[in-house]
Amino acid sequence: MDDLSTIPANLDHLIITVPELEAGVAEFERLTGVKAVAGGRHPGRGTANYLIGLTPAGWPEGAHTYLEILGPDPQQEAPADGTLPLDAHLAQGLTLQTWAIHPHAFLAKVAGANTEGIDFGEVRDMSRETAEGELLEWRLTSRSPLPSKGTQPFLIDWGESTHPAEAALPSVELLEFSIESPDAEESRRALDVLGAGDTQVVEGTEHRLHARLRGPGGILEF
């Protein structure tokens, strides 16, 4: 990516899925030198997460987003059908599974996507308790399997809850972010409708996310 400022302005967070949380967190630390902190669990959904702050290249100084490491919660039973949110059950090692954006006027973007025939699934209310016991509540668009294999972002609206990136999180730099698509023109159209039209999209043989992270211990590429 030549223009690092093309990391989308509405990026809310990236999601890495792992088959086992503690092992995934340890592997991320080994590769980047940064240890994620416990985020919380998703009651009734079978998952829990750990968080790392992200400092995106090209963003204003002090602007942050975050990275979520999502995996099966050992304190919960898995759903009966084995399906976890955001297709986390499909993870093999550290997998950059999907990403979220927080466009202005969430409901207007949802309505626009409906009008334009963008398949985002449905709007769901979600919540979790932080490690400190604070309740976070938000709404998001959800579909399984993930649209365009996770390269199409889901929309999120945090409402009155504190955004996770506002917490004092250990962080890594987000140096690059882009999407590969076998139909780049259609992918750009969908991103524009959803509110992420500034995302770099390149033509490729399949739908894939690309990201490059840098921590004090090394560079991690997806």
mmCIF file of C-alpha atoms in Angstrom:
data_model
loop_
_atom_site.group_PDB
_atom_site.id
_atom_site.type_symbol
_atom_site.label_atom_id
_atom_site.label_comp_id
_atom_site.label_asym_id
_atom_site.label_seq_id
_atom_site.Cartn_x
_atom_site.Cartn_y
_atom_site.Cartn_z
ATOM 1 C CA MET A 1 0.000 0.000 0.000
ATOM 2 C CA ASP A 2 1.630 3.235 -1.089
ATOM 3 C CA ASP A 3 -0.799 5.638 0.567
ATOM 4 C CA LEU A 4 -0.974 4.611 4.187
ATOM 5 C CA SER A 5 -3.666 7.216 4.843
ATOM 6 C CA THR A 6 -6.104 4.924 3.021
ATOM 7 C CA ILE A 7 -6.605 2.892 6.181
ATOM 8 C CA PRO A 8 -10.369 3.524 6.345
ATOM 9 C CA ALA A 9 -11.396 6.422 8.549
ATOM 10 C CA ASN A 10 -14.445 4.548 9.891
ATOM 11 C CA LEU A 11 -12.456 1.470 10.949
ATOM 12 C CA ASP A 12 -13.796 0.380 14.340
ATOM 13 C CA HIS A 13 -11.748 -2.767 14.918
ATOM 14 C CA LEU A 14 -10.158 -5.817 13.369
ATOM 15 C CA ILE A 15 -11.011 -9.317 14.552
ATOM 16 C CA ILE A 16 -8.565 -12.195 14.820
ATOM 17 C CA THR A 17 -10.184 -15.529 15.602
ATOM 18 C CA VAL A 18 -8.369 -18.392 17.294
ATOM 19 C CA PRO A 19 -9.320 -22.002 18.128
ATOM 20 C CA GLU A 20 -8.114 -21.611 21.734
ATOM 21 C CA LEU A 21 -7.971 -18.236 23.452
ATOM 22 C CA GLU A 22 -5.013 -18.546 25.819
ATOM 23 C CA ALA A 23 -2.844 -20.153 23.136
ATOM 24 C CA GLY A 24 -3.849 -17.477 20.618
ATOM 25 C CA VAL A 25 -2.994 -14.659 22.987
ATOM 26 C CA ALA A 26 0.372 -16.257 23.711
ATOM 27 C CA GLU A 27 1.116 -16.641 19.993
ATOM 28 C CA PHE A 28 0.238 -13.009 19.305
ATOM 29 C CA GLU A 29 2.586 -11.935 22.094
ATOM 30 C CA ARG A 30 5.371 -14.144 20.730
ATOM 31 C CA LEU A 31 5.063 -12.569 17.277
ATOM 32 C CA THR A 32 4.610 -8.907 18.257
ATOM 33 C CA GLY A 33 5.941 -8.554 21.776
ATOM 34 C CA VAL A 34 2.567 -7.272 23.013
ATOM 35 C CA LYS A 35 0.295 -9.148 25.413
ATOM 36 C CA ALA A 36 -3.438 -8.658 24.910
ATOM 37 C CA VAL A 37 -5.643 -7.887 27.911
ATOM 38 C CA ALA A 38 -8.868 -9.663 28.782
ATOM 39 C CA GLY A 39 -11.899 -7.978 27.276
ATOM 40 C CA GLY A 40 -14.812 -10.086 28.507
ATOM 41 C CA ARG A 41 -17.209 -12.811 27.494
ATOM 42 C CA HIS A 42 -20.323 -12.870 25.346
ATOM 43 C CA PRO A 43 -23.028 -14.576 27.431
ATOM 44 C CA GLY A 44 -24.966 -17.216 25.557
ATOM 45 C CA ARG A 45 -22.776 -16.889 22.472
ATOM 46 C CA GLY A 46 -19.944 -19.194 23.518
ATOM 47 C CA THR A 47 -17.114 -16.725 22.986
ATOM 48 C CA ALA A 48 -14.819 -14.403 24.905
ATOM 49 C CA ASN A 49 -12.175 -11.934 23.778
ATOM 50 C CA TYR A 50 -8.877 -10.221 24.449
ATOM 51 C CA LEU A 51 -8.017 -6.727 23.207
ATOM 52 C CA ILE A 52 -5.025 -4.804 21.849
ATOM 53 C CA GLY A 53 -5.024 -1.153 20.852
ATOM 54 C CA LEU A 54 -4.178 -0.229 17.258
ATOM 55 C CA THR A 55 -2.434 2.947 16.123
ATOM 56 C CA PRO A 56 -3.211 3.244 12.398
ATOM 57 C CA ALA A 57 -0.643 4.802 10.073
ATOM 58 C CA GLY A 58 -1.903 8.027 8.544
ATOM 59 C CA TRP A 59 -4.466 8.742 11.265
ATOM 60 C CA PRO A 60 -4.266 11.908 13.395
ATOM 61 C CA GLU A 61 -2.009 11.702 16.423
ATOM 62 C CA GLY A 62 -3.827 10.181 19.384
ATOM 63 C CA ALA A 63 -6.460 8.448 17.219
ATOM 64 C CA HIS A 64 -6.855 4.772 17.980
ATOM 65 C CA THR A 65 -8.860 1.734 17.100
ATOM 66 C CA TYR A 66 -8.363 -1.797 18.390
ATOM 67 C CA LEU A 67 -7.799 -5.444 17.623
ATOM 68 C CA GLU A 68 -10.006 -8.173 19.074
ATOM 69 C CA ILE A 69 -8.775 -11.722 19.593
ATOM 70 C CA LEU A 70 -11.941 -13.815 19.662
ATOM 71 C CA GLY A 71 -12.255 -17.483 20.515
ATOM 72 C CA PRO A 72 -14.253 -20.132 22.377
ATOM 73 C CA ASP A 73 -14.934 -19.233 25.996
ATOM 74 C CA PRO A 74 -13.833 -22.131 28.229
ATOM 75 C CA GLN A 75 -16.375 -20.936 30.826
ATOM 76 C CA GLN A 76 -19.342 -21.452 28.478
ATOM 77 C CA GLU A 77 -20.803 -24.362 26.597
ATOM 78 C CA ALA A 78 -20.489 -24.139 22.840
ATOM 79 C CA PRO A 79 -23.719 -23.535 20.886
ATOM 80 C CA ALA A 80 -25.520 -26.766 20.003
ATOM 81 C CA ASP A 81 -24.798 -26.406 16.283
ATOM 82 C CA GLY A 82 -21.133 -25.627 16.890
ATOM 83 C CA THR A 83 -21.373 -22.243 15.188
ATOM 84 C CA LEU A 84 -19.693 -19.326 16.970
ATOM 85 C CA PRO A 85 -20.176 -15.599 16.284
ATOM 86 C CA LEU A 86 -18.212 -14.231 13.327
ATOM 87 C CA ASP A 87 -17.433 -17.793 12.225
ATOM 88 C CA ALA A 88 -14.835 -18.086 14.987
ATOM 89 C CA HIS A 89 -15.295 -21.876 14.935
ATOM 90 C CA LEU A 90 -13.510 -21.920 11.564
ATOM 91 C CA ALA A 91 -10.256 -20.459 12.914
ATOM 92 C CA GLN A 92 -7.016 -22.312 12.378
ATOM 93 C CA GLY A 93 -4.297 -20.520 14.278
ATOM 94 C CA LEU A 94 -4.377 -16.716 14.194
ATOM 95 C CA THR A 95 -6.947 -15.850 11.511
ATOM 96 C CA LEU A 96 -7.771 -12.301 10.437
ATOM 97 C CA GLN A 97 -11.450 -13.116 10.135
ATOM 98 C CA THR A 98 -13.300 -9.866 9.567
ATOM 99 C CA TRP A 99 -13.532 -6.200 10.509
ATOM 100 C CA ALA A 100 -16.010 -3.632 11.762
ATOM 101 C CA ILE A 101 -16.753 -0.031 10.849
ATOM 102 C CA HIS A 102 -18.687 2.598 12.782
ATOM 103 C CA PRO A 103 -20.228 4.865 10.156
ATOM 104 C CA HIS A 104 -22.204 7.916 11.100
ATOM 105 C CA ALA A 105 -25.988 7.408 11.034
ATOM 106 C CA PHE A 106 -25.948 3.637 11.617
ATOM 107 C CA LEU A 107 -29.623 3.098 10.769
ATOM 108 C CA ALA A 108 -29.373 5.225 7.628
ATOM 109 C CA LYS A 109 -26.474 3.085 6.414
ATOM 110 C CA VAL A 110 -28.461 -0.070 7.145
ATOM 111 C CA ALA A 111 -31.422 1.317 5.181
ATOM 112 C CA GLY A 112 -29.134 2.306 2.314
ATOM 113 C CA ALA A 113 -27.593 -1.169 2.215
ATOM 114 C CA ASN A 114 -31.074 -2.671 2.055
ATOM 115 C CA THR A 115 -32.009 -0.392 -0.817
ATOM 116 C CA GLU A 116 -28.815 -1.197 -2.727
ATOM 117 C CA GLY A 117 -29.124 -4.950 -2.190
ATOM 118 C CA ILE A 118 -26.023 -5.287 0.023
ATOM 119 C CA ASP A 119 -26.398 -8.505 2.023
ATOM 120 C CA PHE A 120 -25.346 -7.642 5.567
ATOM 121 C CA GLY A 121 -27.656 -10.062 7.399
ATOM 122 C CA GLU A 122 -29.620 -8.526 10.249
ATOM 123 C CA VAL A 123 -29.219 -5.991 13.043
ATOM 124 C CA ARG A 124 -28.631 -7.536 16.467
ATOM 125 C CA ASP A 125 -28.285 -6.167 19.981
ATOM 126 C CA MET A 126 -25.174 -7.412 21.782
ATOM 127 C CA SER A 127 -23.569 -6.986 25.189
ATOM 128 C CA ARG A 128 -20.704 -8.177 27.349
ATOM 129 C CA GLU A 129 -19.181 -7.447 30.711
ATOM 130 C CA THR A 130 -15.660 -6.074 30.755
ATOM 131 C CA ALA A 131 -13.012 -7.594 33.006
ATOM 132 C CA GLU A 132 -13.790 -4.740 35.414
ATOM 133 C CA GLY A 133 -17.497 -5.610 35.478
ATOM 134 C CA GLU A 134 -18.722 -2.752 33.272
ATOM 135 C CA LEU A 135 -21.598 -3.650 30.952
ATOM 136 C CA LEU A 136 -21.039 -2.730 27.314
ATOM 137 C CA GLU A 137 -24.030 -2.729 24.987
ATOM 138 C CA TRP A 138 -24.001 -2.223 21.241
ATOM 139 C CA ARG A 139 -25.793 -3.153 18.043
ATOM 140 C CA LEU A 140 -24.284 -4.565 14.905
ATOM 141 C CA THR A 141 -25.077 -6.166 11.594
ATOM 142 C CA SER A 142 -24.618 -9.929 11.594
ATOM 143 C CA ARG A 143 -24.630 -12.687 9.014
ATOM 144 C CA SER A 144 -23.321 -16.263 8.971
ATOM 145 C CA PRO A 145 -21.473 -17.232 6.917
ATOM 146 C CA LEU A 146 -19.687 -13.906 6.784
ATOM 147 C CA PRO A 147 -20.428 -11.887 3.631
ATOM 148 C CA SER A 148 -17.602 -12.012 1.093
ATOM 149 C CA LYS A 149 -15.645 -14.258 3.482
ATOM 150 C CA GLY A 150 -15.246 -11.470 6.010
ATOM 151 C CA THR A 151 -13.899 -8.845 3.630
ATOM 152 C CA GLN A 152 -17.221 -6.984 3.750
ATOM 153 C CA PRO A 153 -17.226 -5.253 7.149
ATOM 154 C CA PHE A 154 -20.070 -5.397 9.589
ATOM 155 C CA LEU A 155 -21.505 -2.153 10.963
ATOM 156 C CA ILE A 156 -21.393 -1.394 14.666
ATOM 157 C CA ASP A 157 -22.976 1.278 16.848
ATOM 158 C CA TRP A 158 -21.758 1.561 20.444
ATOM 159 C CA GLY A 159 -24.578 3.856 21.543
ATOM 160 C CA GLU A 160 -23.909 5.158 25.047
ATOM 161 C CA SER A 161 -21.255 2.547 25.875
ATOM 162 C CA THR A 162 -17.580 3.435 26.203
ATOM 163 C CA HIS A 163 -15.666 2.439 23.094
ATOM 164 C CA PRO A 164 -13.093 -0.267 23.930
ATOM 165 C CA ALA A 165 -10.281 1.742 22.288
ATOM 166 C CA GLU A 166 -10.781 4.444 24.918
ATOM 167 C CA ALA A 167 -9.399 2.114 27.566
ATOM 168 C CA ALA A 168 -5.684 2.050 28.382
ATOM 169 C CA LEU A 169 -4.782 -0.873 26.119
ATOM 170 C CA PRO A 170 -1.331 -2.132 25.152
ATOM 171 C CA SER A 171 -0.970 -1.358 21.464
ATOM 172 C CA VAL A 172 0.665 -2.159 18.153
ATOM 173 C CA GLU A 173 0.844 -0.125 14.970
ATOM 174 C CA LEU A 174 -1.456 -0.871 12.047
ATOM 175 C CA LEU A 175 0.841 -0.173 9.096
ATOM 176 C CA GLU A 176 -1.308 -1.448 6.235
ATOM 177 C CA PHE A 177 -4.829 -2.648 5.578
ATOM 178 C CA SER A 178 -6.460 -3.657 2.300
ATOM 179 C CA ILE A 179 -8.940 -6.041 0.714
ATOM 180 C CA GLU A 180 -8.392 -8.515 -2.094
ATOM 181 C CA SER A 181 -11.449 -9.383 -4.172
ATOM 182 C CA PRO A 182 -12.206 -11.357 -7.348
ATOM 183 C CA ASP A 183 -14.721 -8.599 -8.168
ATOM 184 C CA ALA A 184 -13.017 -5.426 -6.986
ATOM 185 C CA GLU A 185 -15.595 -3.120 -8.582
ATOM 186 C CA GLU A 186 -18.501 -4.756 -6.752
ATOM 187 C CA SER A 187 -16.550 -4.797 -3.493
ATOM 188 C CA ARG A 188 -15.828 -1.071 -3.830
ATOM 189 C CA ARG A 189 -19.529 -0.415 -4.458
ATOM 190 C CA ALA A 190 -20.555 -2.316 -1.328
ATOM 191 C CA LEU A 191 -17.917 -0.581 0.785
ATOM 192 C CA ASP A 192 -19.025 2.821 -0.459
ATOM 193 C CA VAL A 193 -22.670 2.099 0.422
ATOM 194 C CA LEU A 194 -21.723 0.843 3.894
ATOM 195 C CA GLY A 195 -19.492 3.812 4.711
ATOM 196 C CA ALA A 196 -15.988 2.509 4.020
ATOM 197 C CA GLY A 197 -15.434 3.722 0.492
ATOM 198 C CA ASP A 198 -11.904 4.873 1.347
ATOM 199 C CA THR A 199 -10.727 1.260 1.814
ATOM 200 C CA GLN A 200 -8.073 0.035 -0.598
ATOM 201 C CA VAL A 201 -9.387 -2.845 -2.739
ATOM 202 C CA VAL A 202 -7.181 -4.828 -5.109
ATOM 203 C CA GLU A 203 -8.167 -7.435 -7.690
ATOM 204 C CA GLY A 204 -7.305 -10.993 -6.665
ATOM 205 C CA THR A 205 -8.289 -14.617 -7.060
ATOM 206 C CA GLU A 206 -10.322 -14.786 -3.825
ATOM 207 C CA HIS A 207 -11.745 -12.682 -1.007
ATOM 208 C CA ARG A 208 -8.994 -11.991 1.517
ATOM 209 C CA LEU A 209 -8.071 -9.393 4.113
ATOM 210 C CA HIS A 210 -4.537 -8.057 4.270
ATOM 211 C CA ALA A 211 -3.053 -6.292 7.279
ATOM 212 C CA ARG A 212 0.422 -5.580 8.611
ATOM 213 C CA LEU A 213 0.956 -4.936 12.302
ATOM 214 C CA ARG A 214 4.132 -3.861 14.064
ATOM 215 C CA GLY A 215 4.916 -4.250 17.742
ATOM 216 C CA PRO A 216 8.167 -3.974 19.703
ATOM 217 C CA GLY A 217 8.789 -7.680 19.168
ATOM 218 C CA GLY A 218 8.238 -7.895 15.440
ATOM 219 C CA ILE A 219 5.900 -7.564 12.466
ATOM 220 C CA LEU A 220 2.794 -9.701 11.999
ATOM 221 C CA GLU A 221 1.261 -9.931 8.529
ATOM 222 C CA PHE A 222 -2.034 -11.427 7.386
#
